[in-house]
Amino acid sequence: MKFCESCGAKLPENAVFCEECGTPVAEAGAAADMPEESPATKGTASGFCENCGAPIHGTSRFCEECGAPLPESADAGSSMAAGSAAAGDTKKLASAFNAGTKAGWEDAWRNIARSAGDDLGLILTNMEQLASDFNTSIDEVRSTLIDIMESRRNDGVTYALIDINNNAIDSSDGSDVERNVGLLSTIVNVARPRYLMIIGNENAINVATWDNQSYDGDEQVLADLPYATLDCTSPWEGQKFNLGDAMRVGRIPTYSGESISELRDYFIRVEKYSGKINTIVPFGLSALVWKDESNALYKGISSDRCKTSPNVKNEGVLGEIPAGANLLYFNLHGSDQTKFWYGQEGGTYPTAFSPEAVASLNAPYFIGVEACYGARYTDGLTKSDSIVMSALSSGCLALMGSSMIAYGTSQEPGCCADVVIGRYIKDIAAGCTAGDAYINAIKELTSKSDLDDAEIKTLAEFSLYGDPSVSTKKRHTAGKLFKAFGGVKKGLHVPMPDIHRAVHAKLVQVDAKIAGNVQKSVYTKYAGFEGTEPKFFQMSNTGMLQAAFEKTDGMMKQVLKVYFDDKGKIKKEYHSK
């Protein structure tokens, strides 16, 4: 008789996977030989594995032949049994891949996606952390996630559950993000999913942190980008990405003290409304100083003009949003010190939107927001502190926003945040999934050959929140696999956007006359920055010079980046949101 090295359970002679924990059984040396268990001890079959048809003995939790999870008992409810098999709950999935059973798992995945029209996706989470946040049991979390997967499958999206606590990836020499990306890379080699839905905050599934090389007051940039590209390298380092092959990633943040019913309610709304919004009812709200650029973007979804703040303030904003509004665009300021988004006129920054305001909206709607810190949710924030979490707890199906200081312009053509959010809301209105709209947005941002430091920061800091497979209209992608998948024998190769050279900014001294002319131009055009001394940098990839002006207005960080050539001619100006 053999025993599992992982959990010590008895193993039948020909078992490939442990019945108790799902760990693959090594061919030699992994388990101690013991006398053969008699048929009477083993017992008769109590059922058959829905994945491979092998007999189930006693109270086995995993199939001894293929490692697939089994219903809790032979008479388990049909919902649980169907959910486990159809949704593809994949405990010890990475171990199975590493044990040389990729072909078996590829067949299993095909069996999971029985419908030819299904899109494939992964749910990446940490059930132990979710149980702690929700103050409930892991069994309750698992049951909820299985119900969620079944509900999404009704919409033609087959998700498989990946619990990071149940894999054999060694994380001793890498960060959590690197470990998670390694796990996903192994799975993508076989499963080739289109969507990745992360459930949990940074304590459950960590976010990447990169040193910020767009010097503006943010020491680091928080990003979910590595989960899309399967590459943890800083995007400032000049690697090339192929975003067409990237997974469509969305995160549903959770927080300590949240009720698990809120997670269920979100997916009830998703099932009810995703793909069933044929008439777009838009709403736009802009800081007054950015109204021209905001209206240029808003034309992509509406024939009207954006409302502006200070004309619209938080206390009256609900009265300005039309009944049934389902696509909301915000070009406002944000802060890492408060929960509000702000308008602006001159040096006045009135509160324009809040978690309380968004919580009063009814389902369903999508949000695109340009604000600095427009999608902040980390460091213990709850839905009362965070607009993105409050939105997902009310009627929002998906939101795209920034984790850090973001940039844009007041006039056409827009840049940075203007580009990504303008494309995102246009694609959402057209019926693209939120995940496709997100990828299309950052592809458009990175479409030129040389990016500057602020554009790369925009690539890193903007992420999608919500289920990436949701859409207003019927999904365009249903039943379509990526072209890149055809004929790929060794998995996806997702090296990242076409950034040809590393983009670093180094401090430099600029000719006094040129520096003086640049400052004079800035003080004339932006009176609020008068007296603010800039720092001068030079871009490593283009040689272009940059003057960075920083100031603080109360809770608001204000950054102005002015790019100019060696003759002092100003080429472009970016203003923080």
Coordinates of N, CA and C in Angstrom, one line a residue, residues 153-360:
R153 N -21.7 30.4 -16.8 CA -21.8 29.4 -17.9 C -23.1 29.5 -18.6
N154 N -24.2 29.9 -17.9 CA -25.5 30.1 -18.5 C -25.4 31.2 -19.6
D155 N -24.3 32.1 -19.4 CA -24.1 33.2 -20.4 C -23.1 32.8 -21.4
G156 N -22.6 31.5 -21.4 CA -21.7 31.1 -22.4 C -20.2 31.3 -22.1
V157 N -19.9 31.5 -20.8 CA -18.5 31.7 -20.3 C -18.2 30.7 -19.3
T158 N -17.3 29.8 -19.6 CA -16.9 28.7 -18.7 C -15.7 29.1 -17.9
Y159 N -15.8 29.3 -16.6 CA -14.7 29.7 -15.7 C -14.3 28.4 -15.0
A160 N -13.0 28.3 -14.8 CA -12.4 27.3 -13.9 C -11.8 28.0 -12.7
L161 N -12.0 27.4 -11.5 CA -11.6 28.0 -10.2 C -10.1 27.6 -9.9
I162 N -9.3 28.6 -9.7 CA -7.9 28.4 -9.3 C -7.7 29.1 -7.9
D163 N -7.6 28.2 -6.9 CA -7.3 28.7 -5.5 C -5.8 28.6 -5.3
I164 N -5.1 29.8 -5.0 CA -3.7 29.8 -5.0 C -3.2 29.0 -3.8
N165 N -4.0 28.7 -2.8 CA -3.5 27.8 -1.7 C -3.4 26.4 -2.1
N166 N -4.0 26.0 -3.2 CA -4.0 24.6 -3.6 C -3.2 24.4 -4.9
N167 N -1.9 24.7 -4.9 CA -1.1 24.4 -6.0 C 0.3 24.2 -5.5
A168 N 1.1 23.6 -6.4 CA 2.5 23.2 -5.9 C 3.6 24.1 -6.5
I169 N 3.2 25.3 -6.9 CA 4.2 26.3 -7.4 C 5.1 26.8 -6.2
D170 N 6.4 26.7 -6.4 CA 7.3 27.1 -5.3 C 7.4 28.6 -5.3
S171 N 7.1 29.3 -4.2 CA 7.1 30.7 -4.1 C 8.3 31.2 -3.3
S172 N 9.3 30.3 -3.0 CA 10.3 30.7 -2.0 C 11.3 31.7 -2.6
D173 N 11.4 31.8 -3.9 CA 12.3 32.8 -4.5 C 11.7 33.9 -5.3
G174 N 10.4 34.1 -5.1 CA 9.7 35.1 -5.9 C 8.6 35.8 -5.1
S175 N 8.1 36.9 -5.5 CA 7.0 37.6 -4.9 C 5.7 36.8 -5.1
D176 N 4.7 37.2 -4.4 CA 3.4 36.5 -4.7 C 3.0 36.7 -6.1
V177 N 3.2 37.9 -6.7 CA 2.8 38.1 -8.0 C 3.5 37.2 -9.0
E178 N 4.8 37.1 -8.8 CA 5.6 36.2 -9.6 C 5.1 34.7 -9.5
R179 N 4.8 34.3 -8.3 CA 4.3 33.0 -8.1 C 3.0 32.8 -8.8
N180 N 2.1 33.7 -8.7 CA 0.8 33.6 -9.3 C 0.9 33.6 -10.8
V181 N 1.8 34.5 -11.4 CA 2.0 34.5 -12.8 C 2.6 33.2 -13.3
G182 N 3.5 32.6 -12.5 CA 4.1 31.3 -12.9 C 3.0 30.3 -12.9
L183 N 2.1 30.3 -12.0 CA 1.0 29.4 -12.0 C 0.1 29.5 -13.2
L184 N -0.2 30.8 -13.5 CA -1.1 31.1 -14.6 C -0.4 30.7 -15.9
S185 N 0.9 30.9 -16.0 CA 1.6 30.5 -17.3 C 1.5 29.0 -17.5
T186 N 1.6 28.3 -16.4 CA 1.5 26.8 -16.6 C 0.2 26.4 -17.0
I187 N -0.9 27.0 -16.5 CA -2.2 26.7 -16.9 C -2.5 27.2 -18.3
V188 N -2.1 28.4 -18.6 CA -2.4 28.9 -20.0 C -1.7 28.1 -21.1
N189 N -0.6 27.4 -20.7 CA 0.0 26.5 -21.7 C -1.0 25.4 -22.2
V190 N -1.9 25.1 -21.3 CA -2.9 24.0 -21.6 C -4.2 24.6 -22.0
A191 N -4.7 25.4 -21.1 CA -6.1 25.8 -21.1 C -6.4 26.9 -22.1
R192 N -5.5 27.9 -22.3 CA -5.6 29.0 -23.2 C -6.9 29.8 -23.0
P193 N -7.2 30.3 -21.8 CA -8.4 31.0 -21.5 C -8.4 32.4 -22.1
R194 N -9.5 32.9 -22.4 CA -9.6 34.3 -22.8 C -9.7 35.3 -21.6
Y195 N -10.3 34.9 -20.6 CA -10.6 35.8 -19.5 C -9.9 35.3 -18.2
L196 N -9.5 36.3 -17.4 CA -9.0 36.0 -16.0 C -9.7 37.0 -15.1
M197 N -10.5 36.4 -14.1 CA -11.2 37.2 -13.1 C -10.6 37.0 -11.8
I198 N -10.0 38.0 -11.2 CA -9.4 38.0 -9.9 C -10.4 38.4 -8.9
I199 N -10.6 37.5 -7.9 CA -11.6 37.9 -6.8 C -10.8 38.1 -5.5
G200 N -10.8 39.3 -5.0 CA -10.1 39.6 -3.7 C -9.3 40.8 -3.8
N201 N -8.9 41.4 -2.7 CA -8.1 42.5 -2.7 C -6.6 42.1 -2.7
E202 N -5.7 43.0 -2.4 CA -4.3 42.7 -2.5 C -3.8 41.6 -1.5
N203 N -4.6 41.4 -0.4 CA -4.2 40.4 0.6 C -4.6 39.0 0.1
A204 N -5.5 38.9 -0.8 CA -5.9 37.6 -1.4 C -5.0 37.3 -2.6
I205 N -5.0 38.2 -3.6 CA -4.2 38.1 -4.8 C -3.5 39.4 -4.9
N206 N -2.2 39.4 -4.7 CA -1.4 40.6 -4.6 C -1.3 41.4 -6.0
V207 N -1.2 42.7 -5.9 CA -0.9 43.5 -7.1 C 0.6 43.7 -7.3
A208 N 1.0 43.9 -8.6 CA 2.4 44.1 -8.8 C 2.7 45.6 -8.4
T209 N 3.9 45.8 -7.9 CA 4.4 47.1 -7.6 C 5.7 47.3 -8.3
W210 N 5.8 48.4 -9.1 CA 7.0 48.8 -9.8 C 7.4 50.2 -9.3
D211 N 8.7 50.4 -9.3 CA 9.2 51.7 -9.0 C 8.8 52.6 -10.1
N212 N 8.2 53.8 -9.7 CA 7.7 54.7 -10.6 C 8.8 55.5 -11.3
Q213 N 8.9 55.4 -12.6 CA 10.0 56.1 -13.3 C 9.4 57.3 -14.1
S214 N 8.2 57.7 -13.7 CA 7.6 58.9 -14.2 C 7.5 59.8 -13.0
Y215 N 8.6 60.5 -12.7 CA 8.7 61.2 -11.4 C 7.7 62.2 -11.1
D216 N 6.8 61.9 -10.2 CA 5.6 62.8 -10.0 C 5.0 62.7 -8.6
G217 N 5.7 62.2 -7.6 CA 5.2 62.1 -6.3 C 4.7 60.7 -5.9
D218 N 4.4 59.8 -6.9 CA 4.1 58.4 -6.6 C 5.4 57.7 -6.6
E219 N 5.8 57.0 -5.4 CA 7.0 56.3 -5.4 C 6.9 55.0 -6.2
Q220 N 5.7 54.4 -6.2 CA 5.5 53.1 -6.9 C 4.2 53.2 -7.7
V221 N 4.1 52.2 -8.6 CA 2.8 52.1 -9.3 C 2.3 50.7 -9.1
L222 N 1.0 50.6 -8.8 CA 0.3 49.4 -8.5 C -0.4 48.9 -9.8
A223 N -0.3 47.6 -10.1 CA -0.7 47.2 -11.4 C -1.2 45.7 -11.4
D224 N -2.2 45.4 -12.2 CA -2.6 44.0 -12.5 C -2.2 43.6 -13.9
L225 N -1.4 44.5 -14.5 CA -0.9 44.2 -15.9 C -0.2 42.9 -16.0
P226 N 0.6 42.5 -15.1 CA 1.3 41.2 -15.2 C 0.4 40.0 -15.4
Y227 N -0.8 40.1 -14.8 CA -1.7 39.0 -14.9 C -2.3 38.9 -16.3
A228 N -2.3 40.0 -17.1 CA -2.7 40.0 -18.5 C -1.6 39.5 -19.4
T229 N -0.4 39.9 -19.1 CA 0.7 39.7 -20.1 C 1.6 38.5 -19.6
L230 N 1.4 38.0 -18.4 CA 2.2 36.9 -17.9 C 3.7 37.4 -17.9
D231 N 3.9 38.6 -17.5 CA 5.3 39.2 -17.5 C 5.3 40.2 -16.4
C232 N 6.2 39.9 -15.4 CA 6.3 40.8 -14.2 C 7.4 41.9 -14.4
T233 N 8.0 42.0 -15.5 CA 9.1 43.0 -15.8 C 8.4 44.4 -15.9
S234 N 9.1 45.4 -15.3 CA 8.6 46.8 -15.4 C 8.5 47.2 -16.8
P235 N 7.3 47.8 -17.2 CA 7.1 48.2 -18.6 C 8.1 49.4 -19.0
W236 N 8.7 50.0 -18.0 CA 9.7 51.0 -18.4 C 11.0 50.4 -18.9
E237 N 11.2 49.1 -18.9 CA 12.4 48.5 -19.3 C 12.6 48.2 -20.7
G238 N 11.5 48.4 -21.5 CA 11.7 48.4 -23.0 C 11.4 47.0 -23.6
Q239 N 10.7 46.1 -22.9 CA 10.4 44.9 -23.6 C 9.2 45.0 -24.5
K240 N 9.0 44.1 -25.4 CA 7.9 44.1 -26.3 C 6.7 43.3 -25.8
F241 N 5.6 43.8 -25.9 CA 4.4 43.1 -25.5 C 3.5 42.8 -26.8
N242 N 2.8 41.6 -26.8 CA 1.8 41.4 -27.8 C 0.5 41.3 -27.1
L243 N -0.2 42.5 -27.0 CA -1.4 42.5 -26.2 C -2.6 41.8 -26.9
G244 N -2.4 41.5 -28.1 CA -3.5 40.7 -28.8 C -3.6 39.3 -28.2
D245 N -2.5 38.8 -27.6 CA -2.5 37.5 -26.9 C -2.7 37.5 -25.4
A246 N -2.9 38.7 -24.9 CA -3.0 38.9 -23.4 C -4.4 38.4 -23.0
M247 N -4.4 37.9 -21.7 CA -5.7 37.6 -21.1 C -6.4 38.8 -20.8
R248 N -7.7 38.8 -20.8 CA -8.6 39.9 -20.5 C -8.8 39.8 -19.0
V249 N -8.2 40.7 -18.2 CA -8.2 40.6 -16.7 C -9.1 41.6 -16.1
G250 N -9.9 41.2 -15.1 CA -10.7 42.1 -14.3 C -10.6 41.6 -12.9
R251 N -10.6 42.6 -11.9 CA -10.5 42.2 -10.5 C -11.8 42.7 -9.8
I252 N -12.3 41.9 -8.9 CA -13.4 42.2 -8.0 C -12.8 42.3 -6.6
P253 N -12.5 43.6 -6.1 CA -11.9 43.7 -4.8 C -12.8 43.3 -3.7
T254 N -12.3 42.8 -2.6 CA -13.1 42.5 -1.4 C -12.5 43.2 -0.3
Y255 N -13.1 43.2 0.9 CA -12.6 43.9 2.0 C -13.0 43.2 3.3
S256 N -12.2 43.4 4.4 CA -12.6 42.7 5.6 C -13.9 43.2 6.2
G257 N -14.8 42.3 6.5 CA -16.1 42.7 7.0 C -17.2 42.7 6.0
E258 N -16.8 42.5 4.7 CA -17.8 42.5 3.7 C -18.7 41.2 3.8
S259 N -19.9 41.3 3.4 CA -20.8 40.1 3.4 C -20.6 39.4 2.1
I260 N -20.6 38.0 2.2 CA -20.4 37.2 1.0 C -21.7 37.4 0.1
S261 N -22.8 37.9 0.7 CA -24.0 38.1 -0.1 C -23.8 39.2 -1.1
E262 N -22.9 40.1 -0.9 CA -22.6 41.2 -1.8 C -21.9 40.6 -3.1
L263 N -21.0 39.7 -2.9 CA -20.4 39.0 -4.0 C -21.5 38.3 -4.8
R264 N -22.3 37.6 -4.2 CA -23.4 36.9 -4.9 C -24.3 37.9 -5.6
D265 N -24.6 39.0 -5.0 CA -25.5 40.0 -5.6 C -24.9 40.5 -6.9
Y266 N -23.6 40.8 -6.8 CA -22.9 41.3 -8.0 C -23.2 40.3 -9.2
F267 N -23.0 39.0 -9.0 CA -23.2 38.1 -10.1 C -24.6 37.9 -10.5
I268 N -25.5 38.1 -9.6 CA -27.0 38.1 -9.9 C -27.2 39.2 -10.9
R269 N -26.7 40.4 -10.7 CA -26.8 41.5 -11.6 C -26.2 41.2 -12.9
V270 N -25.0 40.6 -12.9 CA -24.3 40.2 -14.1 C -25.1 39.3 -15.0
E271 N -25.6 38.2 -14.3 CA -26.4 37.3 -15.1 C -27.7 37.9 -15.7
K272 N -28.3 38.8 -14.9 CA -29.5 39.5 -15.4 C -29.3 40.5 -16.5
Y273 N -28.2 41.2 -16.5 CA -28.0 42.3 -17.4 C -26.9 42.2 -18.4
S274 N -25.9 41.4 -18.2 CA -24.8 41.4 -19.1 C -25.3 40.8 -20.5
G275 N -24.9 41.6 -21.5 CA -25.3 41.2 -22.9 C -26.8 41.5 -23.3
K276 N -27.5 42.2 -22.4 CA -28.9 42.5 -22.6 C -29.2 44.0 -22.6
I277 N -28.2 44.8 -22.7 CA -28.4 46.3 -22.7 C -28.2 46.8 -24.2
N278 N -29.3 46.9 -24.9 CA -29.2 47.2 -26.3 C -29.2 48.7 -26.6
T279 N -29.7 49.5 -25.6 CA -29.8 50.9 -25.8 C -28.9 51.6 -24.8
I280 N -27.9 52.3 -25.3 CA -26.9 53.0 -24.4 C -27.5 54.3 -24.0
V281 N -27.5 54.5 -22.6 CA -28.0 55.8 -22.1 C -26.7 56.4 -21.3
P282 N -26.0 57.4 -22.0 CA -24.8 57.8 -21.4 C -24.9 59.0 -20.4
F283 N -23.9 59.2 -19.6 CA -23.8 60.4 -18.8 C -22.3 60.7 -18.7
G284 N -22.0 62.0 -18.8 CA -20.6 62.4 -18.7 C -20.5 63.6 -17.8
L285 N -19.4 63.6 -16.9 CA -19.2 64.7 -16.0 C -17.7 65.0 -16.0
S286 N -17.4 66.3 -16.3 CA -16.0 66.7 -16.4 C -15.7 67.9 -15.5
A287 N -14.4 68.0 -15.1 CA -14.0 69.2 -14.5 C -14.1 70.3 -15.5
L288 N -14.5 71.5 -15.1 CA -14.8 72.6 -16.1 C -13.5 72.9 -17.0
V289 N -12.3 72.8 -16.4 CA -11.1 73.1 -17.1 C -10.8 72.1 -18.2
W290 N -11.4 70.9 -18.2 CA -11.1 69.9 -19.2 C -12.3 69.7 -20.1
K291 N -13.3 70.6 -20.1 CA -14.5 70.4 -20.8 C -14.3 70.2 -22.3
D292 N -13.4 70.8 -23.0 CA -13.2 70.7 -24.4 C -12.8 69.3 -24.8
E293 N -11.7 68.8 -24.1 CA -11.2 67.4 -24.4 C -12.3 66.4 -24.0
S294 N -13.0 66.6 -22.8 CA -14.0 65.7 -22.4 C -15.1 65.6 -23.4
N295 N -15.6 66.7 -24.0 CA -16.6 66.6 -24.9 C -16.2 66.0 -26.2
A296 N -14.9 66.1 -26.6 CA -14.4 65.5 -27.8 C -14.5 63.9 -27.6
L297 N -14.1 63.4 -26.4 CA -14.2 62.0 -26.1 C -15.7 61.5 -26.0
Y298 N -16.5 62.4 -25.4 CA -17.9 62.0 -25.1 C -18.7 61.8 -26.4
K299 N -18.2 62.5 -27.5 CA -18.8 62.3 -28.8 C -18.9 60.8 -29.3
G300 N -17.9 60.1 -28.7 CA -17.9 58.7 -29.1 C -19.0 57.9 -28.6
I301 N -19.8 58.4 -27.6 CA -20.9 57.7 -27.0 C -22.2 58.5 -27.0
S302 N -22.1 59.8 -27.2 CA -23.3 60.6 -27.1 C -23.3 61.8 -28.0
S303 N -24.5 62.3 -28.4 CA -24.6 63.5 -29.2 C -24.7 64.7 -28.3
D304 N -24.8 64.5 -27.0 CA -24.8 65.6 -26.0 C -23.5 66.0 -25.6
R305 N -23.4 67.0 -24.7 CA -22.2 67.4 -24.1 C -22.1 67.0 -22.6
C306 N -20.9 66.9 -22.1 CA -20.7 66.5 -20.7 C -21.2 67.6 -19.8
K307 N -21.7 67.2 -18.6 CA -21.9 68.2 -17.5 C -20.6 68.6 -17.0
T308 N -20.5 69.7 -16.3 CA -19.2 70.2 -15.8 C -19.3 70.5 -14.3
S309 N -18.2 70.4 -13.6 CA -18.1 70.8 -12.2 C -17.1 71.8 -12.1
P310 N -17.4 73.0 -11.4 CA -18.3 73.2 -10.3 C -19.8 73.3 -10.6
N311 N -20.3 73.4 -11.8 CA -21.7 73.6 -12.0 C -22.5 72.4 -11.4
V312 N -21.9 71.2 -11.5 CA -22.5 70.0 -10.8 C -21.6 69.7 -9.6
K313 N -22.2 69.5 -8.5 CA -21.5 69.2 -7.3 C -22.0 67.9 -6.7
N314 N -21.3 67.3 -5.8 CA -21.7 66.0 -5.3 C -23.1 65.9 -4.7
E315 N -23.5 67.0 -4.0 CA -24.8 67.0 -3.4 C -26.0 67.1 -4.4
G316 N -25.7 67.4 -5.6 CA -26.7 67.5 -6.6 C -26.5 66.6 -7.8
V317 N -25.4 65.8 -7.8 CA -25.1 65.0 -9.0 C -26.1 64.0 -9.4
L318 N -26.8 63.4 -8.4 CA -27.8 62.4 -8.8 C -28.9 62.9 -9.6
G319 N -29.3 64.2 -9.3 CA -30.3 64.8 -10.1 C -29.9 65.1 -11.5
E320 N -28.6 65.1 -11.8 CA -28.2 65.3 -13.2 C -28.0 64.1 -14.0
I321 N -28.0 62.9 -13.4 CA -27.8 61.7 -14.1 C -29.1 61.2 -14.6
P322 N -29.3 61.0 -15.9 CA -30.6 60.6 -16.4 C -31.0 59.2 -15.9
A323 N -32.3 59.0 -15.8 CA -32.8 57.7 -15.4 C -32.4 56.6 -16.4
G324 N -31.9 55.5 -15.8 CA -31.5 54.4 -16.7 C -30.1 54.6 -17.3
A325 N -29.3 55.6 -16.9 CA -28.0 55.8 -17.4 C -27.2 54.5 -17.2
N326 N -26.5 54.0 -18.2 CA -25.8 52.8 -18.1 C -24.4 52.8 -18.6
L327 N -23.9 54.0 -19.0 CA -22.5 54.2 -19.4 C -22.1 55.5 -18.9
L328 N -21.3 55.5 -17.8 CA -20.9 56.8 -17.2 C -19.4 57.1 -17.4
Y329 N -19.2 58.3 -17.8 CA -17.8 58.8 -18.1 C -17.5 59.9 -17.2
F330 N -16.4 59.9 -16.5 CA -15.9 60.9 -15.6 C -14.5 61.4 -15.9
N331 N -14.3 62.7 -16.1 CA -13.0 63.3 -16.3 C -12.8 64.3 -15.2
L332 N -12.5 63.8 -14.0 CA -12.4 64.5 -12.8 C -11.1 64.4 -12.1
H333 N -10.8 65.1 -11.1 CA -9.7 64.9 -10.2 C -9.9 63.9 -9.2
G334 N -8.8 63.2 -8.7 CA -8.9 62.3 -7.6 C -7.8 62.5 -6.7
S335 N -7.8 61.9 -5.5 CA -6.8 62.1 -4.5 C -6.6 60.8 -3.8
D336 N -5.4 60.6 -3.3 CA -5.1 59.4 -2.5 C -5.4 59.7 -1.0
Q337 N -5.9 60.8 -0.7 CA -6.2 61.2 0.7 C -7.7 61.2 1.0
T338 N -8.5 61.2 0.0 CA -10.0 61.3 0.3 C -10.7 60.3 -0.6
K339 N -12.0 60.1 -0.3 CA -12.8 59.2 -1.1 C -13.5 59.9 -2.3
F340 N -13.4 61.2 -2.5 CA -14.1 61.9 -3.5 C -13.4 62.0 -4.8
W341 N -14.2 62.3 -5.9 CA -13.7 62.8 -7.1 C -14.1 64.3 -7.2
Y342 N -13.2 65.1 -7.8 CA -13.4 66.6 -7.8 C -13.5 67.2 -9.1
G343 N -14.2 68.3 -9.2 CA -14.2 69.2 -10.4 C -13.1 70.2 -10.2
Q344 N -13.1 71.2 -11.1 CA -12.1 72.3 -11.0 C -12.5 73.4 -11.9
E345 N -12.4 74.6 -11.3 CA -12.4 75.9 -12.0 C -11.4 76.8 -11.4
G346 N -10.3 77.1 -12.1 CA -9.2 77.8 -11.5 C -8.6 77.1 -10.4
G347 N -8.6 77.7 -9.2 CA -8.0 77.1 -8.0 C -9.1 76.5 -7.1
T348 N -10.3 76.3 -7.6 CA -11.4 75.8 -6.9 C -11.7 74.3 -7.2
Y349 N -11.8 73.4 -6.2 CA -11.9 72.0 -6.5 C -13.1 71.5 -5.7
P350 N -14.3 71.6 -6.2 CA -15.5 71.2 -5.4 C -15.6 69.6 -5.5
T351 N -16.2 69.0 -4.5 CA -16.5 67.6 -4.6 C -17.6 67.4 -5.6
A352 N -17.3 66.4 -6.5 CA -18.3 66.2 -7.6 C -18.9 64.8 -7.6
F353 N -18.3 63.8 -6.9 CA -18.8 62.5 -6.9 C -18.2 61.7 -5.7
S354 N -19.0 60.7 -5.2 CA -18.6 60.1 -4.0 C -19.1 58.6 -3.9
P355 N -18.6 57.8 -3.0 CA -19.1 56.5 -2.8 C -20.6 56.4 -2.5
E356 N -21.0 57.4 -1.8 CA -22.5 57.5 -1.5 C -23.3 57.7 -2.7
A357 N -22.8 58.6 -3.6 CA -23.6 58.9 -4.8 C -23.7 57.7 -5.7
V358 N -22.5 57.0 -5.9 CA -22.6 55.8 -6.8 C -23.4 54.7 -6.2
A359 N -23.5 54.6 -4.9 CA -24.3 53.6 -4.2 C -25.8 53.8 -4.4
S360 N -26.1 55.0 -4.8 CA -27.6 55.3 -5.0 C -28.0 55.0 -6.4

